Coordinates of C-alpha atoms in Angstrom, one line a residue:
M32 CA -37.1 -6.2 -0.3
D33 CA -37.9 -3.1 2.1
R34 CA -36.0 -2.4 5.2
D35 CA -38.5 -4.0 7.7
R36 CA -39.0 -7.1 5.8
L37 CA -35.2 -7.3 5.2
F38 CA -34.6 -6.7 9.0
T39 CA -37.2 -9.2 9.9
Y40 CA -35.7 -12.0 7.7
A41 CA -32.4 -11.4 9.2
T42 CA -33.5 -11.5 12.8
K43 CA -35.5 -14.6 12.2
S44 CA -32.5 -16.4 10.7
A45 CA -30.2 -15.0 13.5
A46 CA -32.7 -16.3 16.2
T47 CA -32.7 -19.6 14.5
M48 CA -29.0 -19.8 14.7
A49 CA -28.9 -18.4 18.3
L50 CA -30.5 -21.6 19.6
D51 CA -27.3 -23.3 19.2
L52 CA -24.6 -20.5 18.5
A53 CA -25.6 -17.2 20.1
E54 CA -23.7 -17.8 23.5
L55 CA -21.2 -20.3 21.9
Q56 CA -21.1 -21.9 25.2
D57 CA -19.5 -25.4 23.9
S58 CA -17.5 -23.8 21.2
K59 CA -13.7 -23.7 21.3
S60 CA -11.1 -22.1 19.1
C61 CA -9.4 -24.6 16.8
F62 CA -6.1 -23.0 17.4
S63 CA -5.9 -22.2 21.1
E64 CA -9.2 -24.0 22.5
S65 CA -10.2 -20.6 23.9
Q66 CA -13.9 -19.6 24.1
V67 CA -15.9 -16.5 23.5
T68 CA -19.4 -15.3 24.4
S69 CA -21.9 -13.5 22.1
P70 CA -21.0 -9.7 22.1
Q71 CA -24.6 -8.5 22.5
L72 CA -23.5 -5.3 24.5
C73 CA -21.1 -2.7 23.7
T74 CA -19.3 -1.3 26.7
V75 CA -17.2 1.4 25.2
T76 CA -17.1 5.0 26.8
E77 CA -15.1 8.3 26.2
K78 CA -12.4 7.0 28.5
R79 CA -12.6 3.0 28.3
A80 CA -12.6 0.6 25.5
C81 CA -15.0 -2.1 25.1
R82 CA -14.4 -5.3 26.8
I83 CA -14.0 -7.3 23.8
F84 CA -10.6 -5.5 23.3
E85 CA -9.2 -7.6 26.1
R86 CA -9.1 -10.7 23.8
L87 CA -9.1 -9.6 20.3
H88 CA -6.8 -12.5 19.4
V89 CA -9.3 -15.0 20.6
W90 CA -12.1 -13.2 18.6
N91 CA -9.9 -13.3 15.5
E92 CA -9.5 -17.2 16.0
F93 CA -13.2 -17.5 15.4
L94 CA -13.6 -14.9 12.7
C95 CA -10.7 -16.0 10.6
H96 CA -13.2 -19.0 9.5
L97 CA -15.0 -16.2 7.4
R98 CA -11.4 -14.7 6.5
L99 CA -12.2 -11.6 8.8
E100 CA -10.2 -10.0 11.6
L101 CA -11.0 -7.2 14.1
R102 CA -8.2 -4.6 14.3
E103 CA -7.9 -1.7 16.3
Q104 CA -7.2 1.1 13.9
S105 CA -7.6 4.0 16.4
P106 CA -8.0 4.2 20.2
R107 CA -11.3 2.4 21.3
E108 CA -12.3 1.8 17.7
L109 CA -12.3 -1.4 15.8
W110 CA -12.4 -2.4 12.1
L111 CA -13.7 -5.6 10.8
V112 CA -11.1 -6.2 8.1
A113 CA -11.1 -8.9 5.2
L114 CA -7.9 -11.2 5.2
D115 CA -6.3 -11.4 1.7
Y116 CA -5.4 -15.0 1.9
L117 CA -4.6 -17.5 4.5
G118 CA -3.1 -20.5 2.5
W119 CA -5.6 -22.6 4.7
D120 CA -9.1 -23.7 3.9
A121 CA -10.2 -26.3 6.5
H122 CA -13.2 -24.4 7.8
T123 CA -16.2 -26.7 9.1
E124 CA -19.6 -25.5 8.7
Q125 CA -20.1 -25.1 12.4
Q126 CA -17.2 -22.7 12.4
R127 CA -18.6 -20.6 9.7
H128 CA -21.9 -20.5 11.7
Q129 CA -20.2 -19.3 14.7
A130 CA -18.2 -16.7 12.7
A131 CA -21.1 -15.3 11.0
N132 CA -23.1 -15.2 14.1
L133 CA -20.3 -13.1 15.7
V134 CA -20.3 -10.8 12.7
Y135 CA -24.0 -10.1 13.1
W136 CA -23.8 -9.1 16.8
L137 CA -20.7 -7.1 16.2
L138 CA -22.1 -4.9 13.4
K139 CA -25.7 -4.6 14.9
N140 CA -24.8 -3.9 18.6
H141 CA -21.2 -2.6 18.8
R142 CA -20.5 1.0 18.5
C143 CA -16.9 0.4 18.7
V144 CA -16.9 -1.3 15.3
V145 CA -16.7 1.6 13.1
G146 CA -15.2 0.3 9.9
L147 CA -16.0 -2.9 7.6
Q148 CA -13.8 -4.0 4.8
L149 CA -15.1 -6.8 2.4
K150 CA -13.2 -8.5 -0.3
S151 CA -14.5 -12.0 -1.0
W152 CA -18.3 -12.2 -1.0
F153 CA -18.2 -16.0 -1.5
D154 CA -17.0 -16.3 2.2
F155 CA -20.5 -15.2 3.1
R156 CA -22.4 -17.6 1.0
E157 CA -25.6 -18.8 2.9
Y158 CA -25.1 -16.1 5.4
E159 CA -25.7 -13.0 3.3
H160 CA -28.9 -12.2 5.1
L161 CA -27.0 -12.0 8.4
L162 CA -24.6 -9.3 7.1
V163 CA -27.2 -7.3 5.2
G164 CA -29.6 -7.1 8.1
A165 CA -26.9 -6.2 10.6
L166 CA -25.8 -3.3 8.2
C167 CA -29.5 -2.0 7.9
S168 CA -29.6 -1.6 11.7
S169 CA -26.1 -0.6 12.5
S170 CA -25.6 2.9 14.0
G171 CA -21.8 2.9 14.7
L172 CA -20.4 2.0 11.2
K173 CA -18.5 5.0 9.8
S174 CA -16.6 3.5 7.0
M175 CA -17.3 0.7 4.4
K176 CA -15.0 -0.6 1.7
L177 CA -16.0 -3.1 -0.7
R178 CA -13.3 -4.6 -3.0
S179 CA -13.9 -7.6 -4.9
S180 CA -12.5 -9.5 -7.9
H181 CA -14.2 -8.9 -11.3
F182 CA -16.1 -12.1 -11.3
E183 CA -17.6 -11.5 -8.0
S184 CA -18.4 -7.8 -8.4
R185 CA -22.0 -8.2 -9.6
L186 CA -23.0 -10.5 -6.9
L187 CA -21.5 -8.3 -4.3
L188 CA -23.3 -5.2 -5.6
R189 CA -26.6 -7.0 -5.9
E190 CA -26.5 -8.6 -2.3
I191 CA -25.4 -5.6 -0.4
A192 CA -27.4 -2.9 -2.3
P193 CA -30.5 -3.1 0.0
A194 CA -28.5 -1.9 3.0
I195 CA -26.7 1.1 1.4
P196 CA -29.5 3.7 1.8
Y197 CA -29.8 2.9 5.8
L198 CA -26.0 3.5 6.4
T199 CA -26.9 6.9 8.0
A200 CA -23.8 7.4 9.9
L201 CA -21.4 6.5 7.2
E202 CA -18.6 9.0 6.5
E203 CA -16.6 7.0 4.0
L204 CA -17.6 4.5 1.3
E205 CA -15.4 3.0 -1.2
C206 CA -16.8 0.7 -3.9
G207 CA -13.7 -0.9 -5.5
V208 CA -15.2 -3.3 -8.0
M209 CA -14.8 -3.2 -11.6
E210 CA -18.3 -3.3 -12.8
Q211 CA -21.0 -1.0 -14.0
L212 CA -23.5 0.1 -11.3
H213 CA -26.5 -1.7 -12.6
G214 CA -27.9 -2.9 -9.3
I215 CA -26.5 -0.4 -6.9
I216 CA -27.0 3.1 -8.5
G217 CA -30.5 3.6 -7.2
P218 CA -29.5 2.9 -3.5
L219 CA -26.2 4.8 -3.8
C220 CA -27.8 7.9 -5.1
S221 CA -30.2 7.7 -2.2
L222 CA -27.5 7.6 0.2
V223 CA -25.4 10.4 -1.4
A224 CA -28.3 12.7 -1.8
S225 CA -29.6 12.2 1.7
S226 CA -26.8 11.7 3.9
S227 CA -25.3 14.5 5.9
S228 CA -22.4 12.6 7.3
L229 CA -20.9 11.2 4.2
R230 CA -17.5 12.9 3.3
S231 CA -15.5 10.5 1.2
L232 CA -16.9 8.6 -1.9
C233 CA -14.8 6.3 -3.9
L234 CA -15.9 4.9 -7.2
R235 CA -12.7 5.0 -9.0
D236 CA -13.2 1.6 -10.6
C237 CA -16.8 1.6 -11.5
K238 CA -17.9 2.2 -15.0
F239 CA -21.0 4.6 -15.7
N240 CA -23.2 4.5 -18.5
A241 CA -25.3 7.7 -19.8
L242 CA -28.3 7.1 -17.4
D243 CA -26.1 6.2 -14.3
S244 CA -24.1 9.4 -14.6
K245 CA -26.9 11.5 -14.9
L246 CA -28.4 10.0 -11.8
F247 CA -25.2 10.2 -9.9
S248 CA -24.7 13.8 -10.9
D249 CA -28.2 14.8 -9.6
A250 CA -27.5 13.1 -6.4
L251 CA -24.1 14.8 -6.0
S252 CA -25.6 18.1 -6.4
T253 CA -27.4 18.0 -3.0
S254 CA -24.5 16.1 -1.2
S255 CA -22.0 17.4 1.2
V256 CA -19.1 15.1 0.0
N257 CA -15.5 16.5 0.4
A258 CA -13.6 14.0 -1.3
L259 CA -14.6 12.3 -4.5
F260 CA -12.6 9.5 -6.1
I261 CA -14.3 8.9 -9.6
N262 CA -13.9 7.4 -12.9
S263 CA -13.8 9.7 -16.1
S264 CA -16.9 7.8 -17.4
C265 CA -19.0 9.7 -15.1
L266 CA -18.1 12.8 -17.1
M267 CA -17.8 10.9 -20.6
P268 CA -20.0 7.8 -20.2
V269 CA -19.3 4.7 -21.7
T270 CA -22.6 5.0 -23.8
G271 CA -23.9 8.5 -24.4
D272 CA -22.7 12.1 -24.6
Y273 CA -20.8 14.4 -22.6
N274 CA -22.3 14.7 -19.1
V275 CA -23.0 18.4 -18.6
G276 CA -24.7 17.8 -15.1
F277 CA -21.4 16.3 -13.8
A278 CA -19.1 19.0 -15.3
Y279 CA -21.5 21.8 -13.7
Y280 CA -21.2 19.9 -10.3
L281 CA -17.5 20.0 -10.5
E282 CA -17.1 23.7 -11.3
N283 CA -19.8 24.8 -8.8
S284 CA -19.5 22.5 -5.9
S285 CA -19.1 24.4 -2.6
T286 CA -17.9 21.3 -0.6
L287 CA -15.7 19.5 -2.7
T288 CA -11.9 19.8 -1.7
T289 CA -10.3 16.6 -3.0
L290 CA -10.9 15.1 -6.4
V291 CA -9.1 12.2 -8.0
V292 CA -10.2 11.1 -11.6
V293 CA -9.0 7.9 -13.2
S294 CA -9.2 7.6 -17.0
S295 CA -11.8 4.9 -18.0
A296 CA -10.4 4.4 -21.7
Y297 CA -6.7 4.4 -21.6
G298 CA -5.7 5.6 -25.1
R299 CA -8.6 8.1 -25.8
F300 CA -7.3 11.4 -26.8
R301 CA -8.9 14.6 -25.6
E302 CA -10.3 13.0 -22.5
L303 CA -7.9 14.8 -20.1
K304 CA -8.6 18.3 -21.7
S305 CA -12.4 17.5 -21.2
V306 CA -11.8 16.7 -17.4
V307 CA -9.6 19.7 -16.7
G308 CA -11.9 21.9 -18.6
A309 CA -14.7 20.8 -16.5
L310 CA -13.0 22.2 -13.4
G311 CA -13.5 25.6 -14.8
N312 CA -13.6 28.3 -12.0
N313 CA -13.9 26.0 -9.0
R314 CA -12.6 27.6 -6.0
T315 CA -13.0 25.1 -3.2
L316 CA -10.6 22.2 -4.6
L317 CA -7.5 22.0 -2.7
N318 CA -6.1 18.6 -4.0
V319 CA -6.5 17.3 -7.5
C320 CA -5.1 14.1 -8.8
L321 CA -5.3 12.9 -12.5
E322 CA -4.5 9.2 -13.4
S323 CA -3.7 7.1 -16.6
F324 CA -4.8 9.8 -19.0
I325 CA -2.9 10.7 -22.1
V326 CA -1.1 14.0 -22.1
D327 CA -0.7 15.7 -25.2
Y328 CA 0.0 19.5 -25.8
E329 CA -3.6 20.5 -25.6
A330 CA -4.2 18.8 -22.2
A331 CA -1.0 20.2 -20.9
K332 CA -2.2 24.0 -22.0
S333 CA -5.4 23.0 -20.2
I334 CA -3.7 22.1 -17.1
E335 CA -1.5 25.4 -17.4
K336 CA -4.8 27.6 -17.7
F337 CA -6.4 25.9 -14.8
L338 CA -3.4 26.2 -12.3
V339 CA -2.2 29.5 -13.4
N340 CA -5.6 31.1 -12.7
N341 CA -6.3 29.3 -9.5
S342 CA -5.2 30.8 -6.3
V343 CA -6.7 28.0 -3.9
I344 CA -5.3 24.7 -4.8
R345 CA -2.6 23.1 -2.7
S346 CA -1.7 19.9 -4.5
F347 CA -1.8 18.6 -7.9
S348 CA -0.7 15.2 -9.4
V349 CA -0.4 13.8 -13.0
K350 CA 0.0 10.0 -12.4
H351 CA 0.6 6.9 -14.6
C352 CA -0.1 8.9 -17.7
Q353 CA 1.1 8.3 -21.2
W354 CA 3.0 11.3 -22.6
Y355 CA 1.9 11.4 -26.4
E356 CA 4.0 13.4 -28.9
E357 CA 3.3 12.2 -32.4
G358 CA 1.1 14.4 -34.7
Y359 CA 1.2 17.6 -32.9
G360 CA 3.5 20.0 -34.7
L361 CA 3.7 22.3 -31.4
W362 CA 5.6 19.6 -29.6
G363 CA 8.5 19.8 -32.1
A364 CA 8.6 23.7 -31.8
R365 CA 11.7 24.8 -29.9
Y366 CA 13.0 27.9 -28.3
D367 CA 16.4 28.9 -26.7
T368 CA 17.3 29.7 -23.1
D369 CA 20.7 31.0 -21.9
D370 CA 21.6 28.3 -19.4
F371 CA 20.2 24.9 -21.0
G372 CA 20.1 25.1 -24.7
V373 CA 17.4 24.2 -26.9
L374 CA 14.2 23.1 -25.4
S375 CA 11.0 22.0 -27.0
E376 CA 7.5 23.6 -26.6
R377 CA 6.2 20.7 -24.6
I378 CA 8.1 21.9 -21.5
R379 CA 6.6 25.5 -21.7
P380 CA 3.1 24.8 -19.8
W381 CA 5.1 23.3 -16.7
L382 CA 7.5 26.1 -16.4
S383 CA 4.7 28.5 -16.6
I384 CA 2.8 26.7 -13.7
L385 CA 6.1 26.9 -11.6
R386 CA 6.4 30.7 -12.4
N387 CA 2.8 31.8 -12.2
N388 CA 0.9 29.7 -9.5
R389 CA 1.5 31.1 -5.8
S390 CA -0.7 28.6 -4.1
L391 CA 0.6 25.2 -5.1
E392 CA 2.6 23.4 -2.4
E393 CA 2.8 19.8 -3.8
L394 CA 3.3 18.8 -7.4
R395 CA 3.7 15.3 -8.9
L396 CA 4.3 14.5 -12.6
E397 CA 6.5 12.5 -14.9
L398 CA 9.6 13.9 -16.8
S399 CA 10.2 10.8 -18.9
A400 CA 9.1 12.4 -22.2
F401 CA 11.4 15.4 -21.6
S402 CA 15.0 15.7 -22.7
P403 CA 17.8 16.2 -20.1
A404 CA 18.0 19.9 -20.9
E405 CA 14.2 20.2 -20.4
C406 CA 14.5 18.4 -17.1
L407 CA 17.2 20.7 -15.9
E408 CA 15.3 23.8 -16.8
F409 CA 12.4 22.4 -14.9
F410 CA 14.5 21.9 -11.8
K411 CA 15.9 25.6 -12.2
E412 CA 12.5 26.9 -12.3
L413 CA 11.4 24.6 -9.4
G414 CA 14.3 26.1 -7.2
E415 CA 13.0 29.6 -7.8
S416 CA 9.5 28.6 -6.7
P417 CA 8.6 30.1 -3.3
N418 CA 5.8 27.9 -2.3
L419 CA 6.4 24.2 -3.6
K420 CA 7.2 22.1 -0.6
K421 CA 7.0 18.8 -2.1
V422 CA 7.6 17.5 -5.7
T423 CA 7.6 14.0 -6.7
I424 CA 9.1 13.1 -10.1
E425 CA 8.4 9.8 -11.8
D426 CA 10.4 7.7 -14.3
L427 CA 13.6 10.0 -14.3
Y428 CA 16.9 8.8 -14.8
L429 CA 19.0 8.7 -11.6
Y430 CA 21.7 10.9 -13.2
F431 CA 19.4 13.8 -14.1
S432 CA 17.5 13.5 -10.8
R433 CA 20.9 14.0 -8.9
R434 CA 22.1 16.9 -11.1
G435 CA 18.4 18.4 -11.1
R436 CA 18.6 18.3 -7.3
R437 CA 21.8 20.3 -7.2
V438 CA 20.4 22.9 -9.6
C439 CA 17.3 23.2 -7.7
N440 CA 19.1 23.9 -4.3
D441 CA 21.7 26.2 -6.0
A442 CA 18.8 28.3 -7.5
S443 CA 16.7 28.5 -4.2
G444 CA 19.7 28.7 -1.7
E445 CA 18.1 26.1 0.6
E446 CA 17.9 22.4 0.9
R447 CA 14.6 20.9 -0.6
E448 CA 13.2 17.5 -0.2
A449 CA 15.8 14.9 -1.5
S450 CA 14.5 13.0 -4.6
C451 CA 17.6 10.7 -4.2
S452 CA 20.9 10.6 -2.6
D453 CA 24.3 8.8 -2.8
R454 CA 23.6 7.6 1.0
P455 CA 20.2 6.4 1.3
D456 CA 20.9 5.6 4.9
V457 CA 21.5 9.2 5.6
V458 CA 18.4 10.3 4.0
L459 CA 16.3 7.7 5.8
L460 CA 17.7 8.6 9.4
G461 CA 17.2 12.2 8.8
C462 CA 13.8 12.4 7.6
K463 CA 11.6 11.7 10.5
Q464 CA 8.3 12.4 8.6
L465 CA 8.7 9.4 6.4
C466 CA 6.5 6.3 7.3
K467 CA 6.6 4.4 4.0
I468 CA 9.6 3.3 1.7
R469 CA 10.0 1.2 -1.3
V470 CA 13.4 -0.4 -1.7
S471 CA 14.2 -2.0 -5.3
F472 CA 17.0 -4.2 -6.6
H473 CA 16.9 -4.1 -10.4
N474 CA 20.4 -5.0 -11.3
A475 CA 23.7 -5.8 -9.8
S476 CA 24.9 -2.3 -9.5
D477 CA 22.0 -1.7 -7.0
M478 CA 23.5 -4.0 -4.5
L479 CA 25.3 -1.3 -2.5
W480 CA 22.2 1.1 -2.4
F481 CA 20.0 -2.0 -1.6
T482 CA 22.3 -2.9 1.2
L483 CA 22.8 0.5 2.8
A484 CA 19.0 1.2 2.8
L485 CA 18.1 -2.1 4.3
K486 CA 20.7 -2.1 7.1
A487 CA 19.6 1.6 8.0
L488 CA 15.9 0.8 8.2
P489 CA 15.9 -1.1 11.5
L490 CA 17.3 2.1 13.1
C491 CA 14.3 4.1 11.5
Q492 CA 11.6 4.0 14.1
H493 CA 9.3 6.2 12.1
V494 CA 9.2 3.6 9.1
T495 CA 6.4 1.2 9.4
I496 CA 5.3 0.4 5.9
V497 CA 8.0 -1.2 3.4
E498 CA 7.9 -2.4 -0.1
I499 CA 10.8 -4.6 -1.3
D500 CA 10.9 -5.1 -5.0
F501 CA 13.2 -7.7 -6.4
N502 CA 12.9 -7.0 -10.0
H503 CA 15.9 -9.0 -11.5
R504 CA 16.5 -12.4 -12.8
S505 CA 19.8 -13.1 -10.9
I506 CA 18.8 -12.7 -7.3
D507 CA 21.1 -14.8 -5.2
E508 CA 21.4 -15.8 -1.5
R509 CA 23.2 -12.6 -0.7
V510 CA 20.4 -10.4 -1.9
A511 CA 17.8 -12.5 0.0
S512 CA 19.8 -12.6 3.2
V513 CA 20.0 -8.9 3.3
A514 CA 16.4 -8.6 3.1
A515 CA 15.7 -11.5 5.6
E516 CA 18.1 -9.9 8.1
Y517 CA 16.1 -6.7 7.9
I518 CA 12.7 -8.3 8.4
E519 CA 14.0 -10.3 11.3
K520 CA 15.5 -7.4 13.2
T521 CA 12.9 -4.6 12.6
K522 CA 10.6 -4.0 15.6
V523 CA 8.2 -1.4 14.2
L524 CA 7.2 -2.7 10.9
K525 CA 3.5 -3.0 10.5
C526 CA 3.0 -3.8 6.6
L527 CA 5.4 -5.5 4.4
T528 CA 5.2 -6.0 0.6
L529 CA 7.6 -8.3 -1.2
S530 CA 7.4 -8.6 -5.1
F531 CA 9.5 -10.8 -7.4
V532 CA 10.0 -11.1 -11.0
M533 CA 12.0 -14.3 -11.8
P534 CA 12.7 -16.6 -14.9
M535 CA 10.7 -19.6 -15.5
G536 CA 12.3 -22.5 -13.6
A537 CA 14.1 -20.5 -10.9
S538 CA 15.7 -22.9 -8.3
R539 CA 14.4 -22.7 -4.9
Y540 CA 17.6 -21.6 -3.3
S541 CA 17.5 -18.3 -5.2
W542 CA 14.1 -17.4 -3.8
F543 CA 13.5 -15.3 -0.8
R544 CA 13.0 -17.4 2.2
V545 CA 9.1 -16.9 3.1
Q546 CA 9.8 -18.5 6.5
D547 CA 12.1 -15.6 7.6
V548 CA 8.9 -13.5 8.1
A549 CA 7.6 -15.7 10.8
P550 CA 9.9 -14.6 13.7
N551 CA 8.8 -11.0 13.3
W552 CA 5.7 -10.5 15.4
T553 CA 5.0 -6.9 15.1
L554 CA 3.7 -7.4 11.4
S555 CA -0.1 -6.9 10.8
Q556 CA 0.0 -7.3 7.1
C557 CA 2.4 -9.1 4.7
Q558 CA 1.9 -9.5 1.0
C559 CA 4.1 -11.6 -1.3
Y560 CA 3.9 -11.7 -5.0
K561 CA 5.9 -14.2 -7.3
V562 CA 5.7 -13.7 -11.0
H563 CA 7.7 -15.3 -14.0
V564 CA 9.2 -12.8 -16.5
E565 CA 7.2 -14.7 -19.2
N566 CA 4.1 -13.6 -17.4
A567 CA 5.0 -10.2 -15.9
G568 CA 1.7 -8.7 -16.8
A569 CA 0.2 -10.7 -13.9
R570 CA 2.2 -8.8 -11.5
Q571 CA 0.1 -5.6 -12.3
R572 CA -2.9 -7.6 -11.7
G573 CA -1.8 -8.6 -8.3
I574 CA -2.0 -12.3 -8.8
P575 CA -0.7 -14.3 -5.6
F576 CA 1.3 -17.4 -5.6
A577 CA 1.0 -20.5 -3.6
G578 CA 2.5 -23.8 -4.7
E579 CA 5.7 -24.8 -3.2
Y580 CA 5.2 -22.7 -0.2
G581 CA 1.8 -23.8 0.8
E582 CA 3.1 -25.9 3.6
I583 CA 5.0 -23.0 4.9
Q584 CA 2.0 -20.6 4.7
Q585 CA -0.2 -22.9 6.6
N586 CA 2.3 -23.6 9.4
D587 CA 3.0 -19.7 9.6
M588 CA -0.8 -18.9 9.9
Q589 CA -1.5 -21.5 12.5
S590 CA 1.4 -20.3 14.6
S591 CA 0.5 -16.8 14.6
R592 CA -1.4 -15.7 17.8
S593 CA -2.2 -12.3 16.4
R594 CA -3.8 -13.8 13.1
N595 CA -1.6 -11.6 11.1
D596 CA -2.8 -10.8 7.5
R597 CA -0.3 -12.5 5.5
K598 CA -1.0 -12.5 1.6
Y599 CA 0.8 -14.7 -0.8

């Protein structure tokens, strides 16, 4: 369906609905009985916000029937955001009609609505033509994020594909669906190749076959994308041979500054070496992140070669990777150092990077595959590195982290960013740049740390995002009350994530009290996960729980004037 026919179809459908719903004269919110009028004109200026800002909570009382919410993400700019889960599904057809009508006018006419985030396409059943028609004629939309469950992915891609080439003002596009790009690759390539405004493109979960990867590589060669988040199947397709065209783009792009590559086949050897090798002599990349690969000796040597010879890159991350040793004789080779005894060959590439790269400011990797002596050698070399400002180490025992930090500080003569501390409250209050923190309770010995951190957090006005992880079978009222007291007292918290791992049949008293979240009116997003230890894999997939808290969720949602995003 071409643009004119699609727009005509959407306009006629909207006109039919407008006979009863456009002005919404007789409609009332089912929460506060407030009324709204159809937002046909945008009044935003350089100095004044649009008039719909004055009653956002009323607009959201209508939009929640499609599980959407208007949020002010930046001054005078709004995002239309999908709510995760409301725990309440008593929407009438008339309420959904009204919400769909509002979405159409907001996207079509309002320049102040600059972002759209969609998660569940089924919420738009019977109203797809309105949404797609509004997108085709939208001139203010700068960012669009499509996130969907696996079984909805193909439907979402098929329905929204016709609108993608016409999003000429789009600066950021994220397609977070786990699906091959069958129905969207043509429109997507058309947008990427022709858009002069698109700066960030995220396709990290999308799988490429040989034909799709070739078409996409050709489109990228004429694009002006600065940040690319991609799946490794674009370089090494699910079906087909190595994509020379994409490798050529990575090495020769003059605009790409940020690259994130996620492995498409966890467990496939040589994949990381191929990805790093494709970067070649690129001299524009400032930030590189590699996720979920296998790091063997050859891959580590490729990373060493790339970083040692690169004088531009500022940040390099190796995240959630599997460090493989078996079958590689070089990993067993050892050499001696004066201070730390016997070290294996596997640490040599990383020490070489610290010694020889003079541009790197941020580094992230895991040290779990290395011995204590190798970890301490790494920290010693880190202390002598003149440029590194931030180092993130994953999966490292607390003892070695503390000792390594002392070695690092002793060698450099200055205090570096603390990886841990005996007094987390001191670190929290002293670091004014920190905005996000994760507090974990894994065993009984963590109680002191857990308590100190949560008691200090209400005093930290700069911390607005908190994740609390109850990863222990014997959580009791004392642990729950410490967390509940923090949530009730904090006045600046915007996003809260709670996760639980509990034994089957856990009694109600040992659970964190969800109703303690309700008194906090600053929260704009709350996520809560409950997973039994017998099904711990579900936690990685983000499966929410309901059940015994269904009534609490419903009452909490209905009593919230701000229509907060609460995910259970």
